[in-house]
PDB file of C-alpha atoms in Angstrom:
ATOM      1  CA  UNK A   1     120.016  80.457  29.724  1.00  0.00           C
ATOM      2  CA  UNK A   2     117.136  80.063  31.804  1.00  0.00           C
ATOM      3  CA  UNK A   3     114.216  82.159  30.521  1.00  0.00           C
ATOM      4  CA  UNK A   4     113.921  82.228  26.863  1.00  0.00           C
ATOM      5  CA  UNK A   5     111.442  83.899  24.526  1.00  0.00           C
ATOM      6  CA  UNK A   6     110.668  80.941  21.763  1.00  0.00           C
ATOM      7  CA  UNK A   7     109.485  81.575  18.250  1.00  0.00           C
ATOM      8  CA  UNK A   8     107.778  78.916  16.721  1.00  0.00           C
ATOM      9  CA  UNK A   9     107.644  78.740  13.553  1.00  0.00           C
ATOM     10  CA  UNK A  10     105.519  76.108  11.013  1.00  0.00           C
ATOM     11  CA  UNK A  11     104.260  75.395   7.585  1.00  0.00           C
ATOM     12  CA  UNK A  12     101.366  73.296   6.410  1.00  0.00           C
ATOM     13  CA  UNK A  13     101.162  71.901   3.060  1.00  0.00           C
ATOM     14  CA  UNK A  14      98.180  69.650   3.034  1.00  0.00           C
ATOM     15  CA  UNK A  15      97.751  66.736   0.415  1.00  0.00           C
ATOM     16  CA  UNK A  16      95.549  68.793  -1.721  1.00  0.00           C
ATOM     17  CA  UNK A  17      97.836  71.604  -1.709  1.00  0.00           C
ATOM     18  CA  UNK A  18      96.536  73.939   0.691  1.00  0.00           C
ATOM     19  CA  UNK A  19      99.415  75.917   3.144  1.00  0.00           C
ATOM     20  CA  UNK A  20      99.182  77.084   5.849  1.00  0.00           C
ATOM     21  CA  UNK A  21     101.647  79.293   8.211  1.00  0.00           C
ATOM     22  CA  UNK A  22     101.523  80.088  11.765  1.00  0.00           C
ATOM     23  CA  UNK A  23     103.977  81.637  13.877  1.00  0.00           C
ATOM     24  CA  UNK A  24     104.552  82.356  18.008  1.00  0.00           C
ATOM     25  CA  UNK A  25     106.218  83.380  20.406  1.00  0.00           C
ATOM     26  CA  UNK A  26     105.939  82.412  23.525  1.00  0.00           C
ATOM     27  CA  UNK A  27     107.948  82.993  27.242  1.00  0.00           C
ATOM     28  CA  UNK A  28     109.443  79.636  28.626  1.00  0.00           C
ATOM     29  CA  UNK A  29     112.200  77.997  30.041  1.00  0.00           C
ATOM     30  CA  UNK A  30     115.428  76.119  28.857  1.00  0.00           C
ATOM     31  CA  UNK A  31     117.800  73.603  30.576  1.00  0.00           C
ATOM     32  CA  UNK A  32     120.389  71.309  29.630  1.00  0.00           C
ATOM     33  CA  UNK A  33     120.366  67.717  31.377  1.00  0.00           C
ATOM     34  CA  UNK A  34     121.762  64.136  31.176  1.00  0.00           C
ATOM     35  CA  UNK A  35     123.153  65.455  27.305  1.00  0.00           C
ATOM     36  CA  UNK A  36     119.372  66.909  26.154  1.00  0.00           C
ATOM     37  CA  UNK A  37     118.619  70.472  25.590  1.00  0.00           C
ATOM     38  CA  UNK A  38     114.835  71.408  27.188  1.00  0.00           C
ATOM     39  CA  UNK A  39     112.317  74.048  26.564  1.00  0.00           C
ATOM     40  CA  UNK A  40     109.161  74.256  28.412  1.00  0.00           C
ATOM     41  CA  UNK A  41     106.239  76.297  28.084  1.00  0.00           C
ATOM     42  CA  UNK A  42     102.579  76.856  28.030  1.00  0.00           C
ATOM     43  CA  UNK A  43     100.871  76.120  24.546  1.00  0.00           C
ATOM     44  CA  UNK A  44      98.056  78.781  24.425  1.00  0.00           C
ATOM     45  CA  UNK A  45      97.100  77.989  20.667  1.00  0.00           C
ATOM     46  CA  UNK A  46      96.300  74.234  20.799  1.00  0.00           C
ATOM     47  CA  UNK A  47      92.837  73.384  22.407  1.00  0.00           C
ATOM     48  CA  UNK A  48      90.609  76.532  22.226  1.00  0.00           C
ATOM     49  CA  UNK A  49      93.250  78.844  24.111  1.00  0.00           C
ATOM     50  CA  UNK A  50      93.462  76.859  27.404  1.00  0.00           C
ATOM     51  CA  UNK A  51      97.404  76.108  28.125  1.00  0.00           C
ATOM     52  CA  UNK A  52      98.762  73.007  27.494  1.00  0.00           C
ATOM     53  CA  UNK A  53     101.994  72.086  29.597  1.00  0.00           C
ATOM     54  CA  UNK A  54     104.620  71.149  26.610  1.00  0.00           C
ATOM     55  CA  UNK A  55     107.985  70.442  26.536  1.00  0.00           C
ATOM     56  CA  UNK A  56     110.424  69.849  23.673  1.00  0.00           C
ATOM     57  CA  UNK A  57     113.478  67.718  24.615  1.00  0.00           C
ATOM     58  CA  UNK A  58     116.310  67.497  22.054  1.00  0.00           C
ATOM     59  CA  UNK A  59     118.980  65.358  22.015  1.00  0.00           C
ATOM     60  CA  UNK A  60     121.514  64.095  18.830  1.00  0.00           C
ATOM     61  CA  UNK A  61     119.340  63.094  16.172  1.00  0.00           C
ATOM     62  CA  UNK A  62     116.248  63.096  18.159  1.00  0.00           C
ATOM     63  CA  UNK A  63     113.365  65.827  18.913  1.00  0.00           C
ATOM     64  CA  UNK A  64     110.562  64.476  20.617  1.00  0.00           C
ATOM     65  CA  UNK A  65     107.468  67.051  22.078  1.00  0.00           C
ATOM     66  CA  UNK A  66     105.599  66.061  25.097  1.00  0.00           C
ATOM     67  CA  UNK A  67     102.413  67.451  25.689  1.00  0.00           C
ATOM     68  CA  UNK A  68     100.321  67.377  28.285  1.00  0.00           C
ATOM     69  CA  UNK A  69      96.618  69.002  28.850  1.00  0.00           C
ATOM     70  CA  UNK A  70      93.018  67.672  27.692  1.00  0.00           C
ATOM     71  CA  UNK A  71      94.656  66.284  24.876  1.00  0.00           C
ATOM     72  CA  UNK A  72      98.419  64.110  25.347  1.00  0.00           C
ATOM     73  CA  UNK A  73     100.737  62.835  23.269  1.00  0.00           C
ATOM     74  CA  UNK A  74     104.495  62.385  22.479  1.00  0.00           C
ATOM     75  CA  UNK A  75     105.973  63.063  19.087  1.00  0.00           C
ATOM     76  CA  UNK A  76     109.472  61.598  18.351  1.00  0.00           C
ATOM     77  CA  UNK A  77     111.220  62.904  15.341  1.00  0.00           C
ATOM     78  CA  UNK A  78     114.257  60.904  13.891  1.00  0.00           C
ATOM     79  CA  UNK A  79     115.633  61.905  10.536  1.00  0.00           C
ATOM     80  CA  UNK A  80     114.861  59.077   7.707  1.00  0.00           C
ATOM     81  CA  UNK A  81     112.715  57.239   9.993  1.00  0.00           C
ATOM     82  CA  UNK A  82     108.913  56.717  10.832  1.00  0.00           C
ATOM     83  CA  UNK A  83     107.992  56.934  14.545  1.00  0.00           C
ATOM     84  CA  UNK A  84     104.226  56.439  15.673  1.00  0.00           C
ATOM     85  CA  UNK A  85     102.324  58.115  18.334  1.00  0.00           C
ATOM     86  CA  UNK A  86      98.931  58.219  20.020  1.00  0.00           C
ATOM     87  CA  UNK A  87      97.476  61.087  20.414  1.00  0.00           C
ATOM     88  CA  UNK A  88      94.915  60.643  23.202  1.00  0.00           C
ATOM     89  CA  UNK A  89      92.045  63.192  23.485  1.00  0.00           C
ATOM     90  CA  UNK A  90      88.723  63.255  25.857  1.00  0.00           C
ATOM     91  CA  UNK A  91      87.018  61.635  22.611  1.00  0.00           C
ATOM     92  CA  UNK A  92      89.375  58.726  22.243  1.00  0.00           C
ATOM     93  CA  UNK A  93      92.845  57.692  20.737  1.00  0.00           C
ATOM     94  CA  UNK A  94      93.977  59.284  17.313  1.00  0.00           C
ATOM     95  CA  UNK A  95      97.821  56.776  15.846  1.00  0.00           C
ATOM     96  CA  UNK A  96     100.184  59.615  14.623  1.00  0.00           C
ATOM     97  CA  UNK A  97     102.646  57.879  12.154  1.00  0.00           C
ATOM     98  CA  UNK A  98     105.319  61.015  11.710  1.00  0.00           C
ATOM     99  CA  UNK A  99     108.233  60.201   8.436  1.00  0.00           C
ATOM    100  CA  UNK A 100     110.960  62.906   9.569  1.00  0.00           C
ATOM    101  CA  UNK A 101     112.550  64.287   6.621  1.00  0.00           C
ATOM    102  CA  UNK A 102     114.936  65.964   8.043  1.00  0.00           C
ATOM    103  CA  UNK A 103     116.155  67.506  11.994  1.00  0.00           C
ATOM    104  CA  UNK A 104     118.645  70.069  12.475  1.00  0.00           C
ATOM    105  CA  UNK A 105     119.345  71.858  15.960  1.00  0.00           C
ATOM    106  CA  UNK A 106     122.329  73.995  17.622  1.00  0.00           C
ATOM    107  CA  UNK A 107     122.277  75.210  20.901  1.00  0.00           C
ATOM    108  CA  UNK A 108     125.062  78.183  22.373  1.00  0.00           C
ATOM    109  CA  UNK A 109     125.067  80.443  25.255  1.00  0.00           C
ATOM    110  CA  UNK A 110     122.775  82.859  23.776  1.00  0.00           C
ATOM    111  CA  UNK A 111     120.331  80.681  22.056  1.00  0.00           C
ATOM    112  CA  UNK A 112     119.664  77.874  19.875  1.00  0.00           C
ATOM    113  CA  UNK A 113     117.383  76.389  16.854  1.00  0.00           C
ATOM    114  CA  UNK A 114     116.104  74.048  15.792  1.00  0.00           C
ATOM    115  CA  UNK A 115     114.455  72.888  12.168  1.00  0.00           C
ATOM    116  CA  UNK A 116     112.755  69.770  11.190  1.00  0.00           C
ATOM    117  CA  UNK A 117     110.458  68.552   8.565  1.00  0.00           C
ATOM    118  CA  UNK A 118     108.214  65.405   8.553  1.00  0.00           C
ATOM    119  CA  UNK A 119     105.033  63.823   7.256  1.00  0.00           C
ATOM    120  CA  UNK A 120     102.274  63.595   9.130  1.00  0.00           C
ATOM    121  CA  UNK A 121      99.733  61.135   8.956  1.00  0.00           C
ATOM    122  CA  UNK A 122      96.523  60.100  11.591  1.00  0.00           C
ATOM    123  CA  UNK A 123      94.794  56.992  11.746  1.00  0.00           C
ATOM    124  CA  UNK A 124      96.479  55.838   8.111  1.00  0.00           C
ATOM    125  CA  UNK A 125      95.255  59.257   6.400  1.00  0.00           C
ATOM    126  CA  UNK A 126      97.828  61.662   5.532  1.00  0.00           C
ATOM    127  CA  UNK A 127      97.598  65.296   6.736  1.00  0.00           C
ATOM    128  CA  UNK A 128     100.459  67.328   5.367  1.00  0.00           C
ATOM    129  CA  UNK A 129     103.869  67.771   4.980  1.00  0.00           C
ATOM    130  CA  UNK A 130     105.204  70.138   7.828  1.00  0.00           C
ATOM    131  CA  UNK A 131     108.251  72.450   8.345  1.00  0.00           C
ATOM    132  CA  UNK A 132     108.463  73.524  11.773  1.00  0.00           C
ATOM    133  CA  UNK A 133     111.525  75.980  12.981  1.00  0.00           C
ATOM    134  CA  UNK A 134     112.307  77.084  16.733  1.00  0.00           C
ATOM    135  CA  UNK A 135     114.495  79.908  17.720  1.00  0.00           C
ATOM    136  CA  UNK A 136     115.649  80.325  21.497  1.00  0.00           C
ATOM    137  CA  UNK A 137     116.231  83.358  22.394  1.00  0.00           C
ATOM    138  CA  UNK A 138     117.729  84.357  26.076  1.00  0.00           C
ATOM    139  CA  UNK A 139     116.333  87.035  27.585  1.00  0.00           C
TER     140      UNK A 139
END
């Protein structure tokens, strides 16, 4: 695999209750190094539709997202632990404190996924539980 179509899928379920679901698809690229699986693509959904570089790195028991545009950060996701991020914006720093409930992934020839769920809270405040779900796709 080199090119890849990625489907990205996620579920909000804020603390009062409120869900919401989004799903993309998106062109990118996948390659396997040092052990990790990689995807990398453009993020046209997360700050006002200009791309953000982002790459998702996966290795055994660990998924951490990298982004990098106007707004950075790196998100680690390790199952029954909390991991903390900053999520640095033009505006100033936001902590991300992320309790992974769970992280599964597979890769093969034609594909892979990969399916996590996690708390999320910034600055102290909770904002949701999330379910997010990646599909690989060679095409």
């Amino acid at each position: 695999m080199d090119n890849v179509m990625i489907s990205i899928r996620a579920r909000q379920e804020a603390p009062d209750g409120h869900v919401e679901k989004l799903h993309h698809r998106l062109k990118g690229r996948y390659f396997f190094k040092g052990g990790k699986h990689y995807l990398r693509y453009e993020d046209k959904y997360l700050d006002g539709g200009k791309r953000v570089p982002t790459t998702i790195k996966v290795a055994e028991d660990e998924l951490v997202i990298l982004r990098h545009g106007t707004a950075k950060t790196e998100q680690r996701f390790v199952p029954l632990q909390e991991t903390r991020s900053d999520y640095q914006t033009p505006y100033g720093s936001m902590e991300l404190l992320m309790r992974t409930e769970s992280l599964q992934a597979a890769f093969g020839e034609e594909g892979g996924h990969i399916r996590a769920a996690y708390h999320l809270s910034a600055n102290g405040s909770p904002v949701g539980r999330y379910e997010i779900e990646i599909k690989v796709e060679a095409y």
